[in-house]
Amino acid sequence: MIDRPAWTARIEAAWQRRSVCWLQGVRRAGKTVLARALPDVAYFDCELPSVRRALRDPEGFLEEHAGRRLVLDEVHRLDDPAELLKIAADHHPATRVLATGSSGLSARAKFRDTLAGRKAEVWLTPMTAADQRAFGDPALPRRLAHGGLPPFFLANAPAERDMQEWVDAYWARDIQELFRLEKRTPFIRLFELLLADSGGIFEATRFARACEVSRQTVMNYLAVLEATFVMHVVRPFATNPSAELVAAPRVYGFDTGFVATFRGWSPLRHDDFGPLWEHLVLNELHAARQRRDVHYWRTKGG
């Protein structure tokens, strides 16, 4: 198991602020491995029926584990996950709970309560430069080509089949279960087109024609993609804040490996490094700031 001290320290700091910590990030970013590596934690996989049965009585479960450090992995699989986390925050402040998920709480249909003021959040991004050093391979070309999801980074070569399996799991586990979208084809088509155009100016009408859906549907899909951290909307900087809301944003894919694969950049050429480096810088900003309020600058001359 590879030690990721920067992220461990971030979780420990979050637990100092709140007894409940929400660990969020895209599928296969390493949330489960990171959570299980924390010292003195009791791990519960909410995908297991036995665990879900035990958690049907949240008060009894929390009484049984009072004062411990608990990991509730894939907590959205519970019927009412917000109830459990709310009880933990309000009535068991000495118990530390780390719950994991692939999107923010406010984006999930199952969460009737977003636990505002009751939780701290940690956003586990794809691998940072510090993570690369921890994984023993700080080489830039490998990180750009393979991406920052640990299983893909550690693979012998970028695997298009594995990335397609990731997309299938993303649709089945994160989108259908949590957002209840019905039409797979236009949604995945938009996802793939955005990856191929990653970093470009976003024009909803153009994508609506390509996906054969309405402009509003494209905007709704983009909101879901952003909520699940697979797309990042970066708006232009303007001295007039209202101008930022109407100006065209740029949309970036979450991972250099996926961008390179869906653009057909294999092997990488020298000219491919610049656009992928831009994605890598954005990832470092997100990891360090734990926020998305990053803007791009463009003059009137373009």
Tab-separated table of C-alpha atoms in Angstrom, residues 18-263:
chain	number	residue	atom	x	y	z
A	18	ARG	CA	-15.857	18.380	11.981
A	19	SER	CA	-16.595	14.866	13.211
A	20	VAL	CA	-17.982	13.911	9.781
A	21	CYS	CA	-15.776	14.146	6.689
A	22	TRP	CA	-17.027	13.636	3.135
A	23	LEU	CA	-14.268	12.234	0.879
A	24	GLN	CA	-15.269	12.899	-2.717
A	25	GLY	CA	-13.653	12.307	-6.074
A	26	VAL	CA	-14.024	10.415	-9.323
A	27	ARG	CA	-14.273	6.646	-9.509
A	28	ARG	CA	-10.883	4.891	-9.023
A	29	ALA	CA	-9.133	8.016	-7.766
A	30	GLY	CA	-8.068	5.970	-4.735
A	31	LYS	CA	-10.678	6.903	-2.125
A	32	THR	CA	-11.091	3.377	-0.748
A	33	VAL	CA	-7.358	2.648	-0.522
A	34	LEU	CA	-6.707	6.035	1.100
A	35	ALA	CA	-9.521	5.568	3.615
A	36	ARG	CA	-8.401	2.068	4.607
A	37	ALA	CA	-4.838	3.300	5.082
A	38	LEU	CA	-5.857	5.714	7.842
A	39	PRO	CA	-4.657	4.570	11.265
A	40	ASP	CA	-7.079	2.914	13.686
A	41	VAL	CA	-10.159	2.953	11.446
A	42	ALA	CA	-13.012	0.476	11.265
A	43	TYR	CA	-13.914	0.004	7.610
A	44	PHE	CA	-17.455	-0.698	6.367
A	45	ASP	CA	-18.244	-1.298	2.699
A	46	CYS	CA	-21.826	-0.145	2.163
A	47	GLU	CA	-22.077	-2.192	-1.017
A	48	LEU	CA	-22.266	-5.330	1.151
A	49	PRO	CA	-25.808	-6.395	2.158
A	50	SER	CA	-24.614	-7.317	5.668
A	51	VAL	CA	-23.284	-3.788	6.206
A	52	ARG	CA	-26.468	-2.194	4.878
A	53	ARG	CA	-28.523	-4.366	7.255
A	54	ALA	CA	-26.397	-3.248	10.212
A	55	LEU	CA	-26.850	0.393	9.223
A	56	ARG	CA	-30.645	0.204	9.058
A	57	ASP	CA	-30.501	1.088	12.760
A	58	PRO	CA	-28.156	4.104	12.645
A	59	GLU	CA	-28.557	4.934	16.347
A	60	GLY	CA	-27.712	1.390	17.421
A	61	PHE	CA	-24.781	1.211	15.009
A	62	LEU	CA	-23.307	4.494	16.247
A	63	GLU	CA	-23.824	3.520	19.889
A	64	GLU	CA	-21.966	0.264	19.249
A	65	HIS	CA	-19.033	2.106	17.665
A	66	ALA	CA	-19.080	5.236	19.833
A	67	GLY	CA	-15.767	7.065	19.996
A	68	ARG	CA	-14.176	5.139	17.103
A	69	ARG	CA	-12.949	6.222	13.682
A	70	LEU	CA	-15.313	4.827	11.042
A	71	VAL	CA	-15.049	4.614	7.265
A	72	LEU	CA	-18.359	4.250	5.419
A	73	ASP	CA	-17.379	3.485	1.839
A	74	GLU	CA	-19.925	4.051	-0.973
A	75	VAL	CA	-22.350	5.400	1.619
A	76	HIS	CA	-24.878	6.384	-1.056
A	77	ARG	CA	-25.870	2.702	-1.265
A	78	LEU	CA	-27.806	3.195	2.000
A	79	ASP	CA	-31.521	4.002	1.807
A	80	ASP	CA	-31.079	7.251	3.762
A	81	PRO	CA	-27.368	8.036	4.124
A	82	ALA	CA	-27.961	11.616	5.239
A	83	GLU	CA	-29.872	10.429	8.308
A	84	LEU	CA	-26.933	8.343	9.527
A	85	LEU	CA	-24.400	11.127	8.975
A	86	LYS	CA	-26.662	13.724	10.607
A	87	ILE	CA	-27.119	11.570	13.716
A	88	ALA	CA	-23.366	11.009	13.866
A	89	ALA	CA	-22.644	14.745	13.609
A	90	ASP	CA	-25.305	15.829	16.105
A	91	HIS	CA	-25.220	13.089	18.723
A	92	HIS	CA	-21.814	11.401	18.473
A	93	PRO	CA	-19.251	14.214	18.186
A	94	ALA	CA	-16.508	11.974	19.619
A	95	THR	CA	-16.990	9.483	16.767
A	96	ARG	CA	-15.090	10.299	13.602
A	97	VAL	CA	-16.879	9.297	10.389
A	98	LEU	CA	-15.340	9.324	6.922
A	99	ALA	CA	-17.927	8.782	4.181
A	100	THR	CA	-16.890	8.387	0.553
A	101	GLY	CA	-18.656	9.201	-2.707
A	102	SER	CA	-18.087	10.165	-6.320
A	103	SER	CA	-19.895	13.494	-6.201
A	104	GLY	CA	-20.775	16.302	-3.840
A	105	LEU	CA	-23.596	15.691	-1.384
A	106	SER	CA	-25.739	18.455	-2.862
A	107	ALA	CA	-25.726	16.663	-6.231
A	108	ARG	CA	-27.165	13.400	-5.002
A	109	ALA	CA	-30.865	12.706	-5.212
A	110	LYS	CA	-30.688	10.419	-2.170
A	111	PHE	CA	-29.364	13.154	0.105
A	112	ARG	CA	-32.368	15.089	1.297
A	113	ASP	CA	-30.060	16.885	3.749
A	114	THR	CA	-26.687	18.184	2.504
A	115	LEU	CA	-25.389	18.385	6.122
A	116	ALA	CA	-24.467	22.051	5.760
A	117	GLY	CA	-22.356	23.078	8.752
A	118	ARG	CA	-22.081	19.476	9.957
A	119	LYS	CA	-19.347	18.086	7.696
A	120	ALA	CA	-15.936	18.868	6.279
A	121	GLU	CA	-15.097	17.926	2.715
A	122	VAL	CA	-11.943	16.600	1.076
A	123	TRP	CA	-11.756	16.404	-2.704
A	124	LEU	CA	-9.386	13.647	-3.807
A	125	THR	CA	-8.270	14.759	-7.260
A	126	PRO	CA	-6.302	12.674	-9.751
A	127	MET	CA	-2.660	12.289	-8.730
A	128	THR	CA	-0.624	15.384	-7.940
A	129	ALA	CA	3.123	15.815	-8.340
A	130	ALA	CA	3.502	14.827	-4.674
A	131	ASP	CA	1.527	11.650	-5.356
A	132	GLN	CA	3.786	10.828	-8.293
A	133	ARG	CA	6.812	11.010	-6.020
A	134	ALA	CA	5.043	8.760	-3.506
A	135	PHE	CA	4.318	6.292	-6.309
A	136	GLY	CA	7.991	6.348	-7.266
A	137	ASP	CA	7.692	7.716	-10.807
A	138	PRO	CA	7.719	11.520	-11.112
A	139	ALA	CA	8.252	11.433	-14.893
A	140	LEU	CA	6.011	13.922	-16.681
A	141	PRO	CA	5.391	11.953	-19.930
A	142	ARG	CA	4.010	8.946	-18.032
A	143	ARG	CA	1.662	11.097	-15.964
A	144	LEU	CA	0.372	12.911	-19.047
A	145	ALA	CA	-0.166	9.749	-21.105
A	146	HIS	CA	-1.473	7.402	-18.394
A	147	GLY	CA	-3.398	9.974	-16.368
A	148	GLY	CA	-3.735	10.408	-12.636
A	149	LEU	CA	-5.985	7.523	-11.576
A	150	PRO	CA	-3.581	5.210	-9.716
A	151	PRO	CA	-4.535	1.919	-11.451
A	152	PHE	CA	-4.076	3.496	-14.879
A	153	PHE	CA	-0.915	5.357	-13.897
A	154	LEU	CA	0.672	2.122	-12.657
A	155	ALA	CA	-0.309	0.111	-15.740
A	156	ASN	CA	2.395	-0.850	-18.205
A	157	ALA	CA	0.724	1.139	-20.969
A	158	PRO	CA	-2.364	3.331	-21.346
A	159	ALA	CA	-5.286	0.921	-21.720
A	160	GLU	CA	-8.173	2.129	-23.863
A	161	ARG	CA	-10.250	-0.937	-22.926
A	162	ASP	CA	-9.854	-0.205	-19.198
A	163	MET	CA	-10.925	3.389	-19.737
A	164	GLN	CA	-14.026	2.236	-21.603
A	165	GLU	CA	-14.851	-0.071	-18.695
A	166	TRP	CA	-14.442	2.935	-16.399
A	167	VAL	CA	-16.957	4.859	-18.528
A	168	ASP	CA	-19.427	1.952	-18.351
A	169	ALA	CA	-19.105	1.786	-14.554
A	170	TYR	CA	-19.419	5.570	-14.296
A	171	TRP	CA	-22.721	5.460	-16.161
A	172	ALA	CA	-24.111	2.478	-14.240
A	173	ARG	CA	-22.902	3.345	-10.736
A	174	ASP	CA	-22.671	7.129	-10.577
A	175	ILE	CA	-25.178	8.385	-13.114
A	176	GLN	CA	-28.060	5.920	-13.188
A	177	GLU	CA	-28.056	5.223	-9.453
A	178	LEU	CA	-27.600	8.798	-8.302
A	179	PHE	CA	-29.105	11.020	-10.982
A	180	ARG	CA	-31.593	8.683	-12.635
A	181	LEU	CA	-30.840	9.776	-16.179
A	182	GLU	CA	-32.477	7.552	-18.771
A	183	LYS	CA	-30.733	8.148	-22.097
A	184	ARG	CA	-27.225	6.732	-22.086
A	185	THR	CA	-26.258	7.410	-25.699
A	186	PRO	CA	-26.481	11.243	-25.781
A	187	PHE	CA	-24.980	11.570	-22.311
A	188	ILE	CA	-21.941	9.414	-23.084
A	189	ARG	CA	-21.650	11.070	-26.485
A	190	LEU	CA	-21.400	14.476	-24.795
A	191	PHE	CA	-18.841	13.093	-22.333
A	192	GLU	CA	-16.662	11.782	-25.167
A	193	LEU	CA	-17.003	14.965	-27.254
A	194	LEU	CA	-16.035	17.130	-24.304
A	195	LEU	CA	-12.951	15.004	-23.690
A	196	ALA	CA	-11.982	15.298	-27.357
A	197	ASP	CA	-12.505	19.087	-27.167
A	198	SER	CA	-11.135	19.435	-23.643
A	199	GLY	CA	-9.919	22.937	-22.829
A	200	GLY	CA	-11.894	24.475	-25.691
A	201	ILE	CA	-14.587	27.133	-25.594
A	202	PHE	CA	-17.910	25.548	-24.717
A	203	GLU	CA	-20.841	26.246	-27.056
A	204	ALA	CA	-23.926	24.339	-25.957
A	205	THR	CA	-25.715	24.632	-29.294
A	206	ARG	CA	-22.878	22.933	-31.164
A	207	PHE	CA	-22.851	19.992	-28.733
A	208	ALA	CA	-26.665	19.798	-28.800
A	209	ARG	CA	-26.608	19.218	-32.556
A	210	ALA	CA	-23.905	16.567	-32.280
A	211	CYS	CA	-25.740	14.714	-29.479
A	212	GLU	CA	-29.207	15.212	-31.015
A	213	VAL	CA	-30.690	16.687	-27.850
A	214	SER	CA	-31.856	20.136	-26.829
A	215	ARG	CA	-29.525	22.869	-25.680
A	216	GLN	CA	-31.099	22.708	-22.203
A	217	THR	CA	-30.457	18.962	-22.043
A	218	VAL	CA	-26.780	19.584	-22.841
A	219	MET	CA	-26.613	22.129	-20.017
A	220	ASN	CA	-28.278	19.649	-17.646
A	221	TYR	CA	-25.827	16.919	-18.662
A	222	LEU	CA	-22.896	19.280	-18.162
A	223	ALA	CA	-24.120	20.060	-14.636
A	224	VAL	CA	-24.115	16.324	-13.854
A	225	LEU	CA	-20.644	15.876	-15.358
A	226	GLU	CA	-19.377	18.759	-13.257
A	227	ALA	CA	-21.069	17.480	-10.085
A	228	THR	CA	-19.295	14.138	-10.486
A	229	PHE	CA	-15.911	15.844	-11.043
A	230	VAL	CA	-15.343	14.489	-14.548
A	231	MET	CA	-15.673	17.912	-16.197
A	232	HIS	CA	-14.519	21.277	-14.903
A	233	VAL	CA	-16.140	24.481	-16.128
A	234	VAL	CA	-13.587	27.301	-16.105
A	235	ARG	CA	-15.034	30.750	-16.682
A	236	PRO	CA	-13.138	33.760	-18.002
A	237	PHE	CA	-11.878	36.334	-15.555
A	238	ALA	CA	-13.629	39.692	-15.754
A	239	THR	CA	-13.595	42.746	-13.500
A	240	ASN	CA	-17.382	42.772	-13.776
A	241	PRO	CA	-18.591	39.564	-12.073
A	242	SER	CA	-21.874	39.539	-13.997
A	243	ALA	CA	-19.904	39.389	-17.253
A	244	GLU	CA	-18.355	36.081	-16.157
A	245	LEU	CA	-21.774	34.449	-15.999
A	246	VAL	CA	-22.644	35.167	-19.615
A	247	ALA	CA	-19.194	34.796	-21.186
A	248	ALA	CA	-18.269	31.503	-22.816
A	249	PRO	CA	-16.557	29.081	-20.414
A	250	ARG	CA	-13.916	26.526	-21.217
A	251	VAL	CA	-14.596	22.924	-20.209
A	252	TYR	CA	-11.732	20.664	-19.144
A	253	GLY	CA	-11.786	16.896	-18.776
A	254	PHE	CA	-10.783	15.581	-15.376
A	255	ASP	CA	-7.764	13.513	-16.383
A	256	THR	CA	-4.928	13.784	-18.891
A	257	GLY	CA	-5.006	10.058	-19.671
A	258	PHE	CA	-8.661	10.167	-20.672
A	259	VAL	CA	-8.146	13.348	-22.695
A	260	ALA	CA	-5.185	11.835	-24.564
A	261	THR	CA	-7.050	8.587	-25.231
A	262	PHE	CA	-10.253	10.173	-26.500
A	263	ARG	CA	-8.242	12.558	-28.687
